[in-house]
Short mmCIF file of C-alpha atoms and ligand atoms in Angstrom, two decimals:
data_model
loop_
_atom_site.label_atom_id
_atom_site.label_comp_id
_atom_site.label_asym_id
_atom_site.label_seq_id
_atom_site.Cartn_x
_atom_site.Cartn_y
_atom_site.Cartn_z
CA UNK A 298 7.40 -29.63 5.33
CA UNK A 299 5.55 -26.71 6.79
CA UNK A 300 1.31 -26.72 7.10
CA UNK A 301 0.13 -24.40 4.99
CA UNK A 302 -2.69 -21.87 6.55
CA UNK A 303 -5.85 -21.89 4.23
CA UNK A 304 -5.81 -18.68 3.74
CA UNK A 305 -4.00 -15.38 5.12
CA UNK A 306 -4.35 -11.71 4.72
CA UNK A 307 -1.82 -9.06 5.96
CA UNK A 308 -2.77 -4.89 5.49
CA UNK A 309 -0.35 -1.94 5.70
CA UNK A 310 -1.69 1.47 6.27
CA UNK A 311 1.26 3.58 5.82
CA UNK A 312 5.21 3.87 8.10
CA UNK A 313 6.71 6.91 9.52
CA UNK A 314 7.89 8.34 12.69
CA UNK A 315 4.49 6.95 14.34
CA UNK A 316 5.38 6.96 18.00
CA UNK A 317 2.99 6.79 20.82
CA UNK A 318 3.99 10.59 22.09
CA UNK A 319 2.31 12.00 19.10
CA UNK A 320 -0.68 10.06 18.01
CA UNK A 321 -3.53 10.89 20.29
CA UNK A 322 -5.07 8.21 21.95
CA UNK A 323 -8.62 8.54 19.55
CA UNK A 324 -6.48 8.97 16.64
CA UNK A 325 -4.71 5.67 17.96
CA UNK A 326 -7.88 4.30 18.36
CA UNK A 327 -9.55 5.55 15.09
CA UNK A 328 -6.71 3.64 13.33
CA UNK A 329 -6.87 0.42 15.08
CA UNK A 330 -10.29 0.24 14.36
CA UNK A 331 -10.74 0.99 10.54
CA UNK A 332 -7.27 -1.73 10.60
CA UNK A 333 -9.48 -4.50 12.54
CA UNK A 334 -12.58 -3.37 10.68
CA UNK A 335 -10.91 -4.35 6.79
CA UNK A 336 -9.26 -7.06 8.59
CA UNK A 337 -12.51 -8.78 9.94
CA UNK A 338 -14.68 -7.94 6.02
CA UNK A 339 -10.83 -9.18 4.26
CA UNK A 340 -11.32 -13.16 6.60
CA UNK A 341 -14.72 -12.97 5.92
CA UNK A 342 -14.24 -13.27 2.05
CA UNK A 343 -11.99 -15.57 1.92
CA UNK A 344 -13.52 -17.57 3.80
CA UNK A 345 -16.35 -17.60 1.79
CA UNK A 346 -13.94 -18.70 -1.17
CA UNK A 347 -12.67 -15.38 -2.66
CA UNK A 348 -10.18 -15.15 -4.52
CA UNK A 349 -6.90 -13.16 -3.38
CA UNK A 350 -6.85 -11.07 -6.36
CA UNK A 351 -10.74 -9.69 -4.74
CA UNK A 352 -9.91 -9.95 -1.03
CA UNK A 353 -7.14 -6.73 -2.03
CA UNK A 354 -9.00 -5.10 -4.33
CA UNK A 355 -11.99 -4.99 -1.39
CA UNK A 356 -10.04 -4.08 1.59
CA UNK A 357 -7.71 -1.50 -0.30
CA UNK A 358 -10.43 0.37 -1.73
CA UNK A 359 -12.03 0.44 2.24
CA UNK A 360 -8.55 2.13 3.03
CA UNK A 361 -9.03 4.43 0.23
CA UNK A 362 -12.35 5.50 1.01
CA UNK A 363 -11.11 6.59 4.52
CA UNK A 364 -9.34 9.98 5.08
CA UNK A 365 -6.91 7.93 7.65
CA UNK A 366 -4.85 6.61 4.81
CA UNK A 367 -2.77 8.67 2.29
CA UNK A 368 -4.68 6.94 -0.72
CA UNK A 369 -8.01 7.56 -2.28
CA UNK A 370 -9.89 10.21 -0.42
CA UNK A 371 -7.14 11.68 2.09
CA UNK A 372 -4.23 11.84 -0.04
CA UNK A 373 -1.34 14.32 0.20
CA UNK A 374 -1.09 17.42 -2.12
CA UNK A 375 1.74 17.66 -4.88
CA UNK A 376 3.36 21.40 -5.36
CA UNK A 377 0.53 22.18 -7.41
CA UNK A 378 -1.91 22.07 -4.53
CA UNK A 379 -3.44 19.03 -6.56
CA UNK A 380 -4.14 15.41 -5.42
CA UNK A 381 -2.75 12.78 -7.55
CA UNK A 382 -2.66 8.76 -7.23
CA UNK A 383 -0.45 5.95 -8.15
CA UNK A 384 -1.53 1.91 -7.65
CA UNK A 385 -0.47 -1.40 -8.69
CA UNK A 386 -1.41 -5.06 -8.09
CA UNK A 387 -0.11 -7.93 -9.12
CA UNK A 388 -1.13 -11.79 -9.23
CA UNK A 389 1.12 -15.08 -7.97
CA UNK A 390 0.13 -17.73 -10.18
CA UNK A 391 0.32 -16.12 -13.73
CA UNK A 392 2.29 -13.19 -12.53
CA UNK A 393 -0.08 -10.76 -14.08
CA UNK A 394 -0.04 -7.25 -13.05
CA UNK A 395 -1.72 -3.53 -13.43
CA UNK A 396 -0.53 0.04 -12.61
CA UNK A 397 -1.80 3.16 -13.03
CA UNK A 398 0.30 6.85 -11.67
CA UNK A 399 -1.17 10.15 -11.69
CA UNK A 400 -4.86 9.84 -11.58
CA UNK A 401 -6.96 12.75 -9.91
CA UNK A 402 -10.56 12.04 -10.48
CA UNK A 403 -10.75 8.05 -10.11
CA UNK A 404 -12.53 6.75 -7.07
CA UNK A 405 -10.57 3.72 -6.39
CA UNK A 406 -7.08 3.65 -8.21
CA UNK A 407 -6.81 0.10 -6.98
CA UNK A 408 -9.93 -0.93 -8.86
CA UNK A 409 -8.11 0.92 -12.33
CA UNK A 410 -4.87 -1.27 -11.54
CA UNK A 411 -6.88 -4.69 -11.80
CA UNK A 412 -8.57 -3.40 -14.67
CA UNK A 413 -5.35 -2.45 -16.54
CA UNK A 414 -4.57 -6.32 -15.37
CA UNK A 415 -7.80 -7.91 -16.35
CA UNK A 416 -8.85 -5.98 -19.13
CA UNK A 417 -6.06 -4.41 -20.87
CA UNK A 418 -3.41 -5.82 -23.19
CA UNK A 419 -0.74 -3.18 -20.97
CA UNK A 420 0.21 -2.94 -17.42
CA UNK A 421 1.14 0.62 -16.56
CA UNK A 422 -0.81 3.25 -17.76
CA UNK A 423 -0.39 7.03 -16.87
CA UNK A 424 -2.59 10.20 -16.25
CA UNK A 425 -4.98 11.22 -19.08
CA UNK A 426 -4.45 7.96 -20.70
CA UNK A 427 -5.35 6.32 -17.39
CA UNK A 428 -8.73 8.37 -16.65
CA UNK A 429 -9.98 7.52 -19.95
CA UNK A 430 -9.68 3.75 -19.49
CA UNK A 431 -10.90 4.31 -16.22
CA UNK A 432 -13.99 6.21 -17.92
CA UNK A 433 -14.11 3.15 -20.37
CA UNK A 434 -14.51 0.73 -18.03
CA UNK A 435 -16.97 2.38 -16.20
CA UNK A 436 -15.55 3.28 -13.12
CA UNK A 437 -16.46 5.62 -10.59
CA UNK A 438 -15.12 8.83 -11.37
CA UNK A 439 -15.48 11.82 -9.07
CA UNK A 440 -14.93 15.20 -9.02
CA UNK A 441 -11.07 16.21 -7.92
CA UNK A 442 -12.54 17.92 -4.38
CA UNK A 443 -13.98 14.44 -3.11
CA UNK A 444 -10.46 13.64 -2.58
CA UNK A 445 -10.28 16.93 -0.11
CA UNK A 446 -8.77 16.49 3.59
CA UNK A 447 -8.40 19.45 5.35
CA UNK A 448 -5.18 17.68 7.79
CA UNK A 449 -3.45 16.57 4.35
CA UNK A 450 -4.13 20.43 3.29
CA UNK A 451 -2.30 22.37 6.26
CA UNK A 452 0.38 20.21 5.96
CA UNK A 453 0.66 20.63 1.96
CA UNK A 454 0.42 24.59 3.24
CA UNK A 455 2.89 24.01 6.07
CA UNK A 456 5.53 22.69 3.24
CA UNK A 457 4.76 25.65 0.98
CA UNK A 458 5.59 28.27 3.90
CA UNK A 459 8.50 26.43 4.33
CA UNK A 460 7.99 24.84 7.87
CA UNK A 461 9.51 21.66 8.56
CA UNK A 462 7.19 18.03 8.47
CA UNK A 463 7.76 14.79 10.07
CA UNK A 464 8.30 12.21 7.48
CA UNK A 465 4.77 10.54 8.88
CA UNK A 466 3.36 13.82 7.72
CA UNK A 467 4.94 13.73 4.32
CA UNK A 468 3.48 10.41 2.83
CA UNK A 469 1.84 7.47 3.49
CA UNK A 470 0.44 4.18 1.66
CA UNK A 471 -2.41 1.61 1.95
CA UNK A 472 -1.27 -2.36 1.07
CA UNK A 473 -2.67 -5.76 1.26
CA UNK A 474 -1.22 -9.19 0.43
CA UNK A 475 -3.48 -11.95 0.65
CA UNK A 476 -3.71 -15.74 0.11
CA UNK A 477 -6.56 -17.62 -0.60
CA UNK A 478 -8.12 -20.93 -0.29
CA UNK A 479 -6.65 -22.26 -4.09
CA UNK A 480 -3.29 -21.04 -3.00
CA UNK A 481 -3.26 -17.85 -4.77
CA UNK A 482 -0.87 -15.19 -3.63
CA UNK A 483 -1.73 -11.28 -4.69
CA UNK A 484 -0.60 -8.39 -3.75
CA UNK A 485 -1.58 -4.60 -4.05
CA UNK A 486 -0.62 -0.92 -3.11
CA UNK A 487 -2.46 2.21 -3.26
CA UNK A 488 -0.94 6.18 -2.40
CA UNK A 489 -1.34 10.08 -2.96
CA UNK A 490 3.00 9.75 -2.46
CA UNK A 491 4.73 12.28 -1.30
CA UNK A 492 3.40 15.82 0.18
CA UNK A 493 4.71 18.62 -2.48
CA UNK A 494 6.10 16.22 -4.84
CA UNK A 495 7.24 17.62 -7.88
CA UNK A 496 7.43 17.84 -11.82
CA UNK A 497 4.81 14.60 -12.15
CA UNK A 498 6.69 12.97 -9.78
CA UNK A 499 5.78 9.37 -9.54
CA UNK A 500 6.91 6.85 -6.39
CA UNK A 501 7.56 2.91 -6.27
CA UNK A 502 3.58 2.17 -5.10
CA UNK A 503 2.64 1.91 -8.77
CA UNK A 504 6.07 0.37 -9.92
CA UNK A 505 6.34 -3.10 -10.14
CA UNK A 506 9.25 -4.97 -8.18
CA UNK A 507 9.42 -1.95 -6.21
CA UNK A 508 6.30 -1.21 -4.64
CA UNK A 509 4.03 -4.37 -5.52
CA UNK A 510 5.21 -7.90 -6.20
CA UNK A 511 3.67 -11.30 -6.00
CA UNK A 512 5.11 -14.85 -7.42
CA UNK A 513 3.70 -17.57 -6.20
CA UNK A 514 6.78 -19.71 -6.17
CA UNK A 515 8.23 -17.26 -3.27
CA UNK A 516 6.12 -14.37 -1.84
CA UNK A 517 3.77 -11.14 -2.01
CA UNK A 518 4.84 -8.37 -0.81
CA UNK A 519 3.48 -4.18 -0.62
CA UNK A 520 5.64 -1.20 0.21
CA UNK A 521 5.38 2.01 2.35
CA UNK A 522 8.39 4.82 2.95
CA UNK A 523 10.30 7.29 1.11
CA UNK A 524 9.28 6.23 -2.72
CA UNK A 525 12.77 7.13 -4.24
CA UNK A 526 14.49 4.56 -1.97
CA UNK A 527 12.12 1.78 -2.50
CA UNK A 528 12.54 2.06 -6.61
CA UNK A 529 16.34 2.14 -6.37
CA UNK A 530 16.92 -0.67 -3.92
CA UNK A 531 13.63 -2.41 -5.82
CA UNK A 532 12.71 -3.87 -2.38
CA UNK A 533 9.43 -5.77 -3.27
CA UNK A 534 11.41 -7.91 -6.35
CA UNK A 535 14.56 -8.22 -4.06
CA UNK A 536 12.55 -10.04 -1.28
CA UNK A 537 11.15 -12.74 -3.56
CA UNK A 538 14.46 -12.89 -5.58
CA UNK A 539 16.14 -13.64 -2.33
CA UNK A 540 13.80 -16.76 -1.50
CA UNK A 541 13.65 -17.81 -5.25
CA UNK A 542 17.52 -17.52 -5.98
CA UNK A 543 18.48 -17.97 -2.15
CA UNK A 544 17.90 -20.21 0.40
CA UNK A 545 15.73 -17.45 2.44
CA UNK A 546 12.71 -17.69 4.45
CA UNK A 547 10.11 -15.28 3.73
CA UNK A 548 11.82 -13.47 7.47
CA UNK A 549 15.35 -13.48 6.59
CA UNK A 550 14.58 -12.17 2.72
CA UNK A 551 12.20 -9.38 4.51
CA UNK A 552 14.83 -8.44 6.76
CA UNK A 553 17.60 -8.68 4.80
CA UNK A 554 16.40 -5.93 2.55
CA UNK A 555 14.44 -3.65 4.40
CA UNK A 556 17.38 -3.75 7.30
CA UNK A 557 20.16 -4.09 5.38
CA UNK A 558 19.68 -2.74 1.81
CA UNK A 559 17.08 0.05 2.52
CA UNK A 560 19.04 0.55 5.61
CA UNK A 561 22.40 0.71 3.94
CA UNK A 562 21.06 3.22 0.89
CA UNK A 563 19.64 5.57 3.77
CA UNK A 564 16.17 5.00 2.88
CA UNK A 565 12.81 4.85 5.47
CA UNK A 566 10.17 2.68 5.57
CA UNK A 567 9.02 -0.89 5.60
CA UNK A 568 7.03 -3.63 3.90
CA UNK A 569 4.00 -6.12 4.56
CA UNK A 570 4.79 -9.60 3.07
CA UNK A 571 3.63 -13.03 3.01
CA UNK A 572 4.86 -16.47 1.59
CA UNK A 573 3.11 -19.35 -0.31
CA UNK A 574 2.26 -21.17 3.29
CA UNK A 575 0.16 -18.12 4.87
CA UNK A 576 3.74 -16.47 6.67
CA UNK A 577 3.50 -13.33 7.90
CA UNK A 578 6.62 -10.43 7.47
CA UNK A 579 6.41 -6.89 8.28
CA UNK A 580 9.84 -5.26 9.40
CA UNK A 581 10.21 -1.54 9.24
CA UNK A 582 13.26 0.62 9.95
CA UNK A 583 10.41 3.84 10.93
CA UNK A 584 9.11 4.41 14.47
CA UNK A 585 5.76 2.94 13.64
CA UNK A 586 3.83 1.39 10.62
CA UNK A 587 0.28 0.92 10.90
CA UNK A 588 -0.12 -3.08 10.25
CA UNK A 589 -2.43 -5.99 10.66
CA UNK A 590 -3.03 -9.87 9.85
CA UNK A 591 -5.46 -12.49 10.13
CA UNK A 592 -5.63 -15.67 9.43
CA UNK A 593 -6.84 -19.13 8.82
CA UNK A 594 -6.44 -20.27 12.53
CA UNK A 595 -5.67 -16.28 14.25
CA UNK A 596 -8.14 -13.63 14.73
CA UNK A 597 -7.48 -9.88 13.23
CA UNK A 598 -4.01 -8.47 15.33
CA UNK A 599 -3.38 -4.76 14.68
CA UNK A 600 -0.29 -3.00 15.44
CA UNK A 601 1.16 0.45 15.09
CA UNK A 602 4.39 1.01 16.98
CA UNK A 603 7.70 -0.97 17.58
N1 LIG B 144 5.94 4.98 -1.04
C1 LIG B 144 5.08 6.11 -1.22
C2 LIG B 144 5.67 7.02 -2.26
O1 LIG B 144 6.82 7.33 -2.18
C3 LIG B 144 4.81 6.87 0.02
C4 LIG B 144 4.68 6.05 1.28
O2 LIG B 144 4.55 4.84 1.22
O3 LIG B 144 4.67 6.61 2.38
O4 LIG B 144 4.98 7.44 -3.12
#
């Protein structure tokens, strides 16, 4: 039987065509940083004692707070010319879970998802409904322009003049999956979606199974690509179904779904995941996807390209 690590903590910031050619080397290095930066606060919790379920709320609302990510301050604009967020989490051990989609004046959607967990009788709320709780549980709430980024704007106008984006322009995602020192898997996801998206649209970062999923018995795991894709090939729920049904490792059900299935259905993207021993999976089918891990017995490793 395999030696479990004590505790393990793996980040996504977002996939797309990332390549080396057109990051500049201080955006490359501005990345790496804030990545090693919530890595290094994320190992120092838990090894304190933390519990998973804090470790992601912590290091995904850092990753919201930065304009880097497409989450939290720095998100994409919808059609409107409006920011609006989606973000889930979800518990291993009692399989527990909160959502929330189209919130525009909430801090830290992350921190509404755990309280639709913790504190509600529901797990998926939506817009007004959603800011009120938010507002009832005493939240930060900020005014729609905190959420302002002027490179998320020109692209949202680049769209809307009808130029053509890279996908990496288009969207973007924060995620974490951690386990902690009782053995606790959790996972959580956090995103503005997709740049111009339309009618309300909503993507698979707040749907659970598709964006979020954790089970203790098999894995967590957090999403990043194109949204539609990820909901109709349910990607997070098909990765632990394939080690709970199947005889997978926590590698073979990663790659089996994001190369294969995702593959298959034409979708982009890729996925953080970890299993119940501290494992470590993060295939993409994208150019890049900006990633990270530490561990029990590894320091913080970063990584952005192929
Ligand atoms: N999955 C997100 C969405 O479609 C975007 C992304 O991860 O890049 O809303």
């Amino acid at each position: 039987p395999q030696k479990a690590k004590e505790y393990a903590l793996v980040i996504h910031g977002g996939a797309g065509t990332i390549t080396k050619a057109n990051l500049k080397p201080n955006q490359e290095r501005a990345y790496r940083e804030k990545l090693t930066a919530v890595l290094e606060i994320g190992d120092q919790m838990l090894k304190e004692g933390k519990s998973s379920e804090e470790v992601v709320v912590r290091v995904i609302s850092l990753m919201e707070n930065s304009p880097l990510f497409n989450a939290g301050k720095g998100s994409v604009f919808n059609a409107e010319g409006k920011q609006d967020m989606d973000a889930s989490i979800m518990r291993g051990d009692d399989l527990n879970c909160g959502a929330i989609a189209g919130v525009s004046n909430v801090k830290n959607p992350i921190k509404l998802a755990r309280m639709v967990m913790d504190s509600s009788e529901h797990v998926f709320l939506a817009r007004k409904g959603a800011e009120q709780f938010a507002q009832e549980m005493q939240l930060d709430i900020v005014d729609p322009d905190y959420f302002f980024d002027q490179k998320r704007y020109d692209r949202w106008k680049k769209l809307k003049d009808k130029e053509v984006l890279s996908e990496e322009e288009k969207h973007g995602t924060v995620g974490a999956v951690c386990l902690d020192k009782s053995g606790n898997l959790c996972a959580g996801t956090s995103t503005g979606g997709m740049t111009y998206k339309k009618w309300g649209r909503i993507g698979d970062s707040p749907v659970i199974g598709a964006g979020t999923y954790a089970n203790n018995e098999s894995c967590g795991v957090s999403s990043t690509g194109h949204g539609e894709f990820f909901i109709r090939a349910m990607v997070a729920h098909q990765i632990a179904a394939a080690m709970e049904y199947g005889d997978y490792t926590l590698e073979e059900a990663a790659n089996l779904v994001i190369h294969e299935k995702l593959q298959h259905l034409g979708g982009t993207g890729g996925v953080i995941a970890m299993d119940k021993f501290g494992n470590v999976a993060m295939p993409f089918n994208t150019e890049g996807m900006y990633r990270g891990y530490v561990t029990s017995d590894s320091e913080p490793s970063v990584a952005i390209y192929k």
